[in-house]
Short mmCIF file of C-alpha atoms in Angstrom, two decimals:
data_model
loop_
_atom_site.label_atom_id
_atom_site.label_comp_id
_atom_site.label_asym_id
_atom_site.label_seq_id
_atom_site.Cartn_x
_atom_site.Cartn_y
_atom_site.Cartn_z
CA UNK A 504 70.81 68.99 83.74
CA UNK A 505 66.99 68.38 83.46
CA UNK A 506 64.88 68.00 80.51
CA UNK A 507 64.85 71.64 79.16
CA UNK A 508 68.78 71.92 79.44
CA UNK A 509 68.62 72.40 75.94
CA UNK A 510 67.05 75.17 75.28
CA UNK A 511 68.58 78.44 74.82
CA UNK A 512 67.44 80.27 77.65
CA UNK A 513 68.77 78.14 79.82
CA UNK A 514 72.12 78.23 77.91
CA UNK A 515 71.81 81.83 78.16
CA UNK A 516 71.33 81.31 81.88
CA UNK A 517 74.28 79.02 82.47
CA UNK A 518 76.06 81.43 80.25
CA UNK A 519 75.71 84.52 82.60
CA UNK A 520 75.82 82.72 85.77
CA UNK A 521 80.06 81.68 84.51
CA UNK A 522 80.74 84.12 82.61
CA UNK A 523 83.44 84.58 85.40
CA UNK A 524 84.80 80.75 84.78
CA UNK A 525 88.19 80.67 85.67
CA UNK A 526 90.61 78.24 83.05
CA UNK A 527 93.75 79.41 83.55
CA UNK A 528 95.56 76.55 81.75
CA UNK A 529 93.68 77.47 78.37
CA UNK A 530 92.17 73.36 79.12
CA UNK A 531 89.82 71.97 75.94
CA UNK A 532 86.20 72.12 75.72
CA UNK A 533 84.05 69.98 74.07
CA UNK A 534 80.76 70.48 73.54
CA UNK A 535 79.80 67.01 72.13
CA UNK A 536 81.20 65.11 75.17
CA UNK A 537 79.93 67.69 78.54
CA UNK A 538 76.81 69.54 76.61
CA UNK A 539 78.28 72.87 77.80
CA UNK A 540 77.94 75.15 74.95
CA UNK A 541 80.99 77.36 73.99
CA UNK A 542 80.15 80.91 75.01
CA UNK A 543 82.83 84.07 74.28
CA UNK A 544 83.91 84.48 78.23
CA UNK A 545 87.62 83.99 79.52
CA UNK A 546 88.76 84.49 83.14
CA UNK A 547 86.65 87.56 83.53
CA UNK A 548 86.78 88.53 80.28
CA UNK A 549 84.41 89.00 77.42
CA UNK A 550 80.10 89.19 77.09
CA UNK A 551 77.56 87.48 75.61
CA UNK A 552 76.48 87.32 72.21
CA UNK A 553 72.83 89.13 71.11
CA UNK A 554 73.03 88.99 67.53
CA UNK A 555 72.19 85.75 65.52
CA UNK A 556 73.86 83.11 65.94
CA UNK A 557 75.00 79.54 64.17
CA UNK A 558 75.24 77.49 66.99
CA UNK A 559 75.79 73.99 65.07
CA UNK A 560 78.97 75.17 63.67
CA UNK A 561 79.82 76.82 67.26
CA UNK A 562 79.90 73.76 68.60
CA UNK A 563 82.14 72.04 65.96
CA UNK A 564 84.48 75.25 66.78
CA UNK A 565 84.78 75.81 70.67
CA UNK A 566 88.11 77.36 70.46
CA UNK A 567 86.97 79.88 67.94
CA UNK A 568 84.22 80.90 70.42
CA UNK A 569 86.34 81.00 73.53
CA UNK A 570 89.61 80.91 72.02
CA UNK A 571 92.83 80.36 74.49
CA UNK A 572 94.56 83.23 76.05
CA UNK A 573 97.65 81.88 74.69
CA UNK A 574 96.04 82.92 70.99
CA UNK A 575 97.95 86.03 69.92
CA UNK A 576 98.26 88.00 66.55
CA UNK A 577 97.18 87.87 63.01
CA UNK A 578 97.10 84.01 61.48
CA UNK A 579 95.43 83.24 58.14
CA UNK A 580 92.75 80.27 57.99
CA UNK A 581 93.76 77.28 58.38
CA UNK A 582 90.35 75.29 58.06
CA UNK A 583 88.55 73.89 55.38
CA UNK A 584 85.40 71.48 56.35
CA UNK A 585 85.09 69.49 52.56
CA UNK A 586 81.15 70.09 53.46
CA UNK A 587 81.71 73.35 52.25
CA UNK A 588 83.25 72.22 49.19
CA UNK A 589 80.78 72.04 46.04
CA UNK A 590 79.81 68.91 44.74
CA UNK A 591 80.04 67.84 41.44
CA UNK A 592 77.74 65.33 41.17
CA UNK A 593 77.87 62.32 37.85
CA UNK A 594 76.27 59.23 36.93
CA UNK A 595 77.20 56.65 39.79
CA UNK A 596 79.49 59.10 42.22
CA UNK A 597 80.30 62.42 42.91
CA UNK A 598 83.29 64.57 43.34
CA UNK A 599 84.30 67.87 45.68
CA UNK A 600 87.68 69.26 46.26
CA UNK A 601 89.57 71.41 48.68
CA UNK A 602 92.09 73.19 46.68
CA UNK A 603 93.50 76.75 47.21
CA UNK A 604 90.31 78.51 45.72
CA UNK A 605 88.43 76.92 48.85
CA UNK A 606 91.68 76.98 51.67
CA UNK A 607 94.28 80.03 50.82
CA UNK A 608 96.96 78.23 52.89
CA UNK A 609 96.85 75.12 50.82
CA UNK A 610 99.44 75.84 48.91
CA UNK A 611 101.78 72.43 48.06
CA UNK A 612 98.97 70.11 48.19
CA UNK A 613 95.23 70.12 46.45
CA UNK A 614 92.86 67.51 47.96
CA UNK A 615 89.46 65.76 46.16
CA UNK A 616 87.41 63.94 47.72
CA UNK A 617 85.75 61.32 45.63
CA UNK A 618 82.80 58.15 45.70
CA UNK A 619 82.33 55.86 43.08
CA UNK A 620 79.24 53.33 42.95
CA UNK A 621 79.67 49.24 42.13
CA UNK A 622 81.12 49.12 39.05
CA UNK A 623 81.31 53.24 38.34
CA UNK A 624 84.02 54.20 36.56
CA UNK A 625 86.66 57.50 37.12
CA UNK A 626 87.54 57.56 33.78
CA UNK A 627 91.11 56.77 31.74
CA UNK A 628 92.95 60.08 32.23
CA UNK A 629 95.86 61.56 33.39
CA UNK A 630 96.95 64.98 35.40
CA UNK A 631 99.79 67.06 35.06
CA UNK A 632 100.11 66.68 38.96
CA UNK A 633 101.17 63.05 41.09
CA UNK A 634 98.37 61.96 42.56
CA UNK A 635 98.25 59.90 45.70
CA UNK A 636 94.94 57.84 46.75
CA UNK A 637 93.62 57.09 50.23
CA UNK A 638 90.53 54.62 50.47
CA UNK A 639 88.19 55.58 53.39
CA UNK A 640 85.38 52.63 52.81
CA UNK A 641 85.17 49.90 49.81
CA UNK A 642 87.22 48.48 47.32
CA UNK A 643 88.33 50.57 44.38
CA UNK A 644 89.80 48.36 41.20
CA UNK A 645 93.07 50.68 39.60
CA UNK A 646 94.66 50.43 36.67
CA UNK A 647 97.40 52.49 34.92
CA UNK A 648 100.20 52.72 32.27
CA UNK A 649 103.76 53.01 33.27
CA UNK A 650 106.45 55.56 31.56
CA UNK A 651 107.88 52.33 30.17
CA UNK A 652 105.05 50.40 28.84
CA UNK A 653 103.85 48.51 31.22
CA UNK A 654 100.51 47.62 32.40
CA UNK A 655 99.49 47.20 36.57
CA UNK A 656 96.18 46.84 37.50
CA UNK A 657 95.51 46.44 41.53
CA UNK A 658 92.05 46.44 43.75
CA UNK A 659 92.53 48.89 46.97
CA UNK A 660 90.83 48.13 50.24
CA UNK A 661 90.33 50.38 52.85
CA UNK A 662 93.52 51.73 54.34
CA UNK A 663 94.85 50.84 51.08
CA UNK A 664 97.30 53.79 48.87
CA UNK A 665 97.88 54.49 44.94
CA UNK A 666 100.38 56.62 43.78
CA UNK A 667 100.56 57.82 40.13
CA UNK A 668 103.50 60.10 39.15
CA UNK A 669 102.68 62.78 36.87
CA UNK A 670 101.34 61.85 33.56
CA UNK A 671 100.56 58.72 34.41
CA UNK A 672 97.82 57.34 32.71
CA UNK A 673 95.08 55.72 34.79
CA UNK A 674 91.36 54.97 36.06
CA UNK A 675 89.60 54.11 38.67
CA UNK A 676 86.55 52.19 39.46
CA UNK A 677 84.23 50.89 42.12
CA UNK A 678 83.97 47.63 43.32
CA UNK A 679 81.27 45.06 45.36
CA UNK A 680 78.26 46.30 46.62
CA UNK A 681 78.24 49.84 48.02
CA UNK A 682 81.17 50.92 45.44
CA UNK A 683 83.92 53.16 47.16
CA UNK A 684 84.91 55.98 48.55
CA UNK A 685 88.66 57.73 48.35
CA UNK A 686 90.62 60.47 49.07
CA UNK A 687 92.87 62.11 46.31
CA UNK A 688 96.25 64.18 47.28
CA UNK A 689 97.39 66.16 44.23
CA UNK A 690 100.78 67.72 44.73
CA UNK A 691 99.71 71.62 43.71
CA UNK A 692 97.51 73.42 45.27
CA UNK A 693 96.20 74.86 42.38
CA UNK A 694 95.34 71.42 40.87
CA UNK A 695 91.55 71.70 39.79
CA UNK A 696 89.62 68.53 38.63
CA UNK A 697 88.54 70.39 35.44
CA UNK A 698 91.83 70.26 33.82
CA UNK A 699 92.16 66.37 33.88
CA UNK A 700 92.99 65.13 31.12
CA UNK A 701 90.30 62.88 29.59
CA UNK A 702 90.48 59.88 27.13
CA UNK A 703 86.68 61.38 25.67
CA UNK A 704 87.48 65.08 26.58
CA UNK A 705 90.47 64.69 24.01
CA UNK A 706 89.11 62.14 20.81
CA UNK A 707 85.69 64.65 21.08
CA UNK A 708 88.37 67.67 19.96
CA UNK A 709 90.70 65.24 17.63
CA UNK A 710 89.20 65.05 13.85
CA UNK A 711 88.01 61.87 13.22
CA UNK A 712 90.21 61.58 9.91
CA UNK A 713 92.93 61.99 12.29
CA UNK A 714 91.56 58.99 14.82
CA UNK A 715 90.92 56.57 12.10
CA UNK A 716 94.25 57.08 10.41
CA UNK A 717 96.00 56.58 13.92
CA UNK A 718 94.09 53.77 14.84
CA UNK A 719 94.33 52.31 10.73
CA UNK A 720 90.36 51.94 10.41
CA UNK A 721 87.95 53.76 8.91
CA UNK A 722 86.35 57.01 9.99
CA UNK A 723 83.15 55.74 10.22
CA UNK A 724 83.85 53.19 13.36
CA UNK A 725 83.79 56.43 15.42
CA UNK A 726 81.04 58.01 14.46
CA UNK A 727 79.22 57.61 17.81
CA UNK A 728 82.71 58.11 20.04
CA UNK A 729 81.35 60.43 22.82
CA UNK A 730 81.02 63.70 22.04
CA UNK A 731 82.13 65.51 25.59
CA UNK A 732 83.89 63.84 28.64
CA UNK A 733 82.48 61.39 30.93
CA UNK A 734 84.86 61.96 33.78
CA UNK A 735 82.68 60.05 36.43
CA UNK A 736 79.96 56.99 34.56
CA UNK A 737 78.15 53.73 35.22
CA UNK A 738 80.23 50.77 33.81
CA UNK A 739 79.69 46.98 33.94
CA UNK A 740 80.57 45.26 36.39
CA UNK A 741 84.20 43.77 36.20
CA UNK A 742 85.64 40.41 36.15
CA UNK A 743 88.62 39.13 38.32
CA UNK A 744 91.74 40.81 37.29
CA UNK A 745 93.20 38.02 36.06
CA UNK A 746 90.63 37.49 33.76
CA UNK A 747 90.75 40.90 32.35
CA UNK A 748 94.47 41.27 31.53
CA UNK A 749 95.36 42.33 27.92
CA UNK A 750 96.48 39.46 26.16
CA UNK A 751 97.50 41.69 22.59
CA UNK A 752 100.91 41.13 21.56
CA UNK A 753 103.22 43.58 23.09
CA UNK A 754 101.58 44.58 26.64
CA UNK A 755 103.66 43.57 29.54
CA UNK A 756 103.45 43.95 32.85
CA UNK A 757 104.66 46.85 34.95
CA UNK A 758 107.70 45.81 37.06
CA UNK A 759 106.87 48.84 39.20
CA UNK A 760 104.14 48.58 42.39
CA UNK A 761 102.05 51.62 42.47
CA UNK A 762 99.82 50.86 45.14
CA UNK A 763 100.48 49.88 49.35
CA UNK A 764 98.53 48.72 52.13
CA UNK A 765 98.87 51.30 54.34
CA UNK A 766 96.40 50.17 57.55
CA UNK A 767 98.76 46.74 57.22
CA UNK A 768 101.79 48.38 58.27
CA UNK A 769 103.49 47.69 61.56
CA UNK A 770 102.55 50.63 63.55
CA UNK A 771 105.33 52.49 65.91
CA UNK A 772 102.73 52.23 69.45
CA UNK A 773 103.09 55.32 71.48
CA UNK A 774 101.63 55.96 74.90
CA UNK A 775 98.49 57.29 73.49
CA UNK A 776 97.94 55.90 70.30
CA UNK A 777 99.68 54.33 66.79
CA UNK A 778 101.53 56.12 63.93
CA UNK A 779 101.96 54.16 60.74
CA UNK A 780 104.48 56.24 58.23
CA UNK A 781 104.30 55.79 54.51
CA UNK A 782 106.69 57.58 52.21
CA UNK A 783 109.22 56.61 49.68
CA UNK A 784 111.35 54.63 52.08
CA UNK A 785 108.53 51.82 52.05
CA UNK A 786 106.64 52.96 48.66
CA UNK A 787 109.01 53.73 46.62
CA UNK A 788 107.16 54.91 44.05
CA UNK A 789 105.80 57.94 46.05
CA UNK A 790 108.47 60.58 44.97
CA UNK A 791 106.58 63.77 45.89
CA UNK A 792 103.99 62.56 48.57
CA UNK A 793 104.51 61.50 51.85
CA UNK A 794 102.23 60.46 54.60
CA UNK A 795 101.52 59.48 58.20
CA UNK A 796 98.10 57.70 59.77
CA UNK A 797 97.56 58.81 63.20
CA UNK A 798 95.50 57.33 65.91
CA UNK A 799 95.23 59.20 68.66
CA UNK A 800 93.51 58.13 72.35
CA UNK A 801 90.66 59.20 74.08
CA UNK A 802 92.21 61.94 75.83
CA UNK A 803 95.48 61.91 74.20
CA UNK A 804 97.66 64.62 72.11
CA UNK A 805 99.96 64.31 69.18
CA UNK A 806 102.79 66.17 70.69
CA UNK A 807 104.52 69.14 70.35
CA UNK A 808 106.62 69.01 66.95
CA UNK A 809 106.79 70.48 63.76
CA UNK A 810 107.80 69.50 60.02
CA UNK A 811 111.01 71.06 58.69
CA UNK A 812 110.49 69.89 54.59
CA UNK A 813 106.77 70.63 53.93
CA UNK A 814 103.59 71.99 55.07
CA UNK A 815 101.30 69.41 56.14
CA UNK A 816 97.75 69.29 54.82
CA UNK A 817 95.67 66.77 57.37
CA UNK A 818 92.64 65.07 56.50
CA UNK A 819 90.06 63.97 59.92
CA UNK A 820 88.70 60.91 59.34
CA UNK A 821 87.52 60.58 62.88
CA UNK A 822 86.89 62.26 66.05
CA UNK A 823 86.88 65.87 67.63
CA UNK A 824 91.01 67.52 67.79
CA UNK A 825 91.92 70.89 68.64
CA UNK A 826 95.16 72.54 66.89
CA UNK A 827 97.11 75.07 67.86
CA UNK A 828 99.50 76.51 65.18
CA UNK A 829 102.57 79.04 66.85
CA UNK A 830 104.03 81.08 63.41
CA UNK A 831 106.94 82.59 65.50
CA UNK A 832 107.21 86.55 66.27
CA UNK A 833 104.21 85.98 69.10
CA UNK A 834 101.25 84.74 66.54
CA UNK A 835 99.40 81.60 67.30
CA UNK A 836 95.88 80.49 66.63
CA UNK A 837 93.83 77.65 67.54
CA UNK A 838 91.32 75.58 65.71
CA UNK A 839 89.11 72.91 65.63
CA UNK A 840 88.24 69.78 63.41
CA UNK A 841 85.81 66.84 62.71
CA UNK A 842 85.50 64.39 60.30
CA UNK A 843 85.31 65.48 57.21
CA UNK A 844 87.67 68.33 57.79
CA UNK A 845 90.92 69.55 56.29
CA UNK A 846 93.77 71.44 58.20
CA UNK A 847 96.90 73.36 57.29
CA UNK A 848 100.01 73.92 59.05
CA UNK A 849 102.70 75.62 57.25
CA UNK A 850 106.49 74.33 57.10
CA UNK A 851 108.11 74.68 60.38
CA UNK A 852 105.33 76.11 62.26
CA UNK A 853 104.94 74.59 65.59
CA UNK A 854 101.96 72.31 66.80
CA UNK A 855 100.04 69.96 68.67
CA UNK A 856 96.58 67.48 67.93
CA UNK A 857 94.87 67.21 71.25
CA UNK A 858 91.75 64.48 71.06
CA UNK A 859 88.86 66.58 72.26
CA UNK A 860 86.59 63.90 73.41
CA UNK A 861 87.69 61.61 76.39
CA UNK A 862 85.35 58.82 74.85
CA UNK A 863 86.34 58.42 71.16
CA UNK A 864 89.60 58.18 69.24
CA UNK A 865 90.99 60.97 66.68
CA UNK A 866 91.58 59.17 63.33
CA UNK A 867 93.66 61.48 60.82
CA UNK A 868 96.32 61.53 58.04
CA UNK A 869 99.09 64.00 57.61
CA UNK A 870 99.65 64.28 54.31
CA UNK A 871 103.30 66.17 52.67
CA UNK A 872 104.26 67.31 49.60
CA UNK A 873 107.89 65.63 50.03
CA UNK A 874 109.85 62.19 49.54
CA UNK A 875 110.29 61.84 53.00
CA UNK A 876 107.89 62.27 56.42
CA UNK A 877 109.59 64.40 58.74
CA UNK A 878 109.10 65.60 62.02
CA UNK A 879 110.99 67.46 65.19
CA UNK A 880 109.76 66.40 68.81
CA UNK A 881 110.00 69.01 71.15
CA UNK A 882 110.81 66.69 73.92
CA UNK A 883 113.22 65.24 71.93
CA UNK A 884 115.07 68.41 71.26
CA UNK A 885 114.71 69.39 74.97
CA UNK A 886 115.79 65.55 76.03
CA UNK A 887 119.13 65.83 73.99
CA UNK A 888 119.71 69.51 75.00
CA UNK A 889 122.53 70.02 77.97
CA UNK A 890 120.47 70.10 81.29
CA UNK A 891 121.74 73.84 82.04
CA UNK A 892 120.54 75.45 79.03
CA UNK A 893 116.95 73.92 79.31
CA UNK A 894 117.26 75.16 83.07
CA UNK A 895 118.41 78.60 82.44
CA UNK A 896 116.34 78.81 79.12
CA UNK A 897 113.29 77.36 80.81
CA UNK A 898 113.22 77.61 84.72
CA UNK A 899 115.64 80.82 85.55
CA UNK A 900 114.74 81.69 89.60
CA UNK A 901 112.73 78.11 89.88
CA UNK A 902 115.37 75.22 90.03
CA UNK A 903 112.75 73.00 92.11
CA UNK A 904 110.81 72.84 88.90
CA UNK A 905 113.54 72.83 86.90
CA UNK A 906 114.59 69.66 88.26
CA UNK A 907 111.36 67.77 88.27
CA UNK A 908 111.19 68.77 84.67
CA UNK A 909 114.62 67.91 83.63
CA UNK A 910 113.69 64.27 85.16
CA UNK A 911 110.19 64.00 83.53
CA UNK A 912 111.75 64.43 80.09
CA UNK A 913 112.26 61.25 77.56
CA UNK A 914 115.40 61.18 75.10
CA UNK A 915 113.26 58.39 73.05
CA UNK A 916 110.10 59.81 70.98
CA UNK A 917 106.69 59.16 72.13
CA UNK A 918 104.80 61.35 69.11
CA UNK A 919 100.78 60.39 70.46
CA UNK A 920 101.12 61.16 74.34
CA UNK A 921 98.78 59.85 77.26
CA UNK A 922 98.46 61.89 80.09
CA UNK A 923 99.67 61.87 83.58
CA UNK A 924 98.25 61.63 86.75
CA UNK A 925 100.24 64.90 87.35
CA UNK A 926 98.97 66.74 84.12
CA UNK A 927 95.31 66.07 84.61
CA UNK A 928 95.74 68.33 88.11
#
């Protein structure tokens, strides 16, 4: 393209020279991967933009640009990038969330977004709300109460999962150098991080008198008991878990497991990629959260489907996708998403993850606010449908199609899809 390819009058030139560009088969872009900037033309269709421009964020968002033709009708967002989100930042980590203040649509599910330093400390607290815990890097050390008095304490790797039904009392801390760094899946949208309930948010508004009498000492051992929450602080250090379980008279241990290794599942290999399912079938103790980690190829697409129990909030971890959400009654819109980003697709709503880039994989969780992961497979459906109706439903006046359909189609689900010689024409 020559050493000045990226500057914008050449873009502009490029721009106006295929404006014309024919794509009949609505095929993805990506910027990152050819260098061709989205511009707003379609099969004849559309002009250039004069006005100012954010071209960083175009780029990120090639179907919003040039959207496909298939794109019809009124759709609220369905994007959230948590680099939007504000950061709340505390001794030793930070904290941002992506709740439905930020994202509308995110209505079952509230998501936080969360990095503790070596040996930082998420305070002892508790939430009206489950919450469900996704480690992206490090090691992060839990511990928590159970409903019937017992104690677990765990250390989560990456890949690793906590779940902690509502009211649970818990914390959370960093461990080995570099700390940690999680994601947090409350199940209400409206969940906000500055209603937790805090160990020092609640003795700073209980009268001492009260404290001493309840812990049988005098009034004066908490004179110097914080005097407004800590939520996120700079602790020691710890031990070995073994070495740091209560020993008092009383404390047992919990008999329940509230955390999984996710990433150490047997995955279910498709054609183009792995799936690895986790939901109360395999954690029990996840009643209201369930989850799937995706992989999907260079190239590849998470296929047609949708979710009949729950809307599914996504997380990127990884990689470039493009999403195309069909709401019935001829409305569909398509977006995009990196890492970092969040996506919505409400219950039953129909849609596919294509990887954008033909070089890297797409890395992502879809996250539920149900007991169970659930899905529908188009192909499936088709696949187990008599062959007349998907003819006469499908291919009416074109039985030669029809029929090489009909034999392409797979009765067995294949939910990350490579393609075929025959679809790359």
């Amino acid at each position: 393209m020559g050493s000045g390819w990226d500057k914008d009058r050449n873009w502009d030139i490029y721009a106006h020279k295929h404006r014309n560009d024919r794509n009949p088969t609505d095929a993805k872009l990506d910027p990152y991967g050819t260098g061709i900037r989205p511009e707003p033309y379609r099969n004849g269709l559309g002009a250039s933009i004069l006005g100012p421009r954010n071209r960083d964020r175009e780029k990120q968002d090639p179907d919003m640009i040039r959207p496909p033709s298939t794109d019809s009708g009124h759709m609220p967002n369905l994007k959230w990038s948590f680099a939007d989100s504000h950061m709340k930042i505390e001794e030793g980590g930070w904290a941002r969330e992506t709740t439905v203040r930020e994202l509308p649509t995110s209505i079952e599910l509230a998501g936080v977004n969360m990095r503790l330093d070596e040996g930082a400390i998420r305070e002892l607290h508790w939430h009206k709300e489950a919450e469900w815990g996704y480690v992206l890097e490090g090691t992060t050390r839990v511990t928590c109460l159970d409903n019937e008095g017992g104690n677990f304490s765990d250390e989560v790797s990456k890949g690793g999962l906590w779940y902690f039904p509502s009211g649970v009392p818990h914390s959370l801390q960093g461990m080995g150098p570099g700390g940690t760094e999680f994601l947090l899946i409350f199940d209400n949208g409206n969940f906000s991080e500055e209603e937790t309930f805090l160990l020092s948010d609640w003795l700073a508004h209980t009268p001492k008198s009260v404290i001493a009498q309840n812990f049988r000492l005098s009034p004066e051992i908490f004179a110097n008991i914080p005097q407004k929450e800590k939520y996120i602080f700079q602790g020691s250090v710890p031990s070995a878990i073994e070495l740091e379980q209560p020993s008092r008279g009383g404390v047992k241990a919990s008999k329940y497991r509230f955390t999984h290794k996710m990433l150490d599942q047997e995955p279910l290999d498709a054609t183009g990629g792995q799936v690895r399912i986790t939901d109360s079938t395999n954690f029990p103790i996840s009643k209201t959260v369930a989850a799937a980690h995706a992989t999907i190829n260079p190239g590849c697409l998470r296929e047609l489907h949708w979710h009949p129990n729950a809307d599914e909030w996504s997380f990127f971890i990884k990689g470039r996708a493009r999403v195309t959400v069909f709401a019935a009654s001829g409305v569909s819109r398509t977006f995009n998403y990196v890492a970092g980003d969040v996506g919505i697709v409400p219950k039953s709503m129909a849609h596919y993850v294509e990887n954008l880039s033909d070089e890297e994989p797409v890395e992502m969780l879809e996250i539920f606010r149900a007991p169970k992961f659930e899905d529908f497979s188009l192909e499936q459906w088709l696949a187990s449908t008599p062959d007349r109706m998907v003819k006469e439903h499908l291919f009416a006046g074109d039985s030669e199609s029809g029929q090489k359909f009909l034999k392409a189609l797979k009765g067995t689900k294949d939910p990350i899809k490579s393609p075929s010689r025959e679809s790359k024409l």
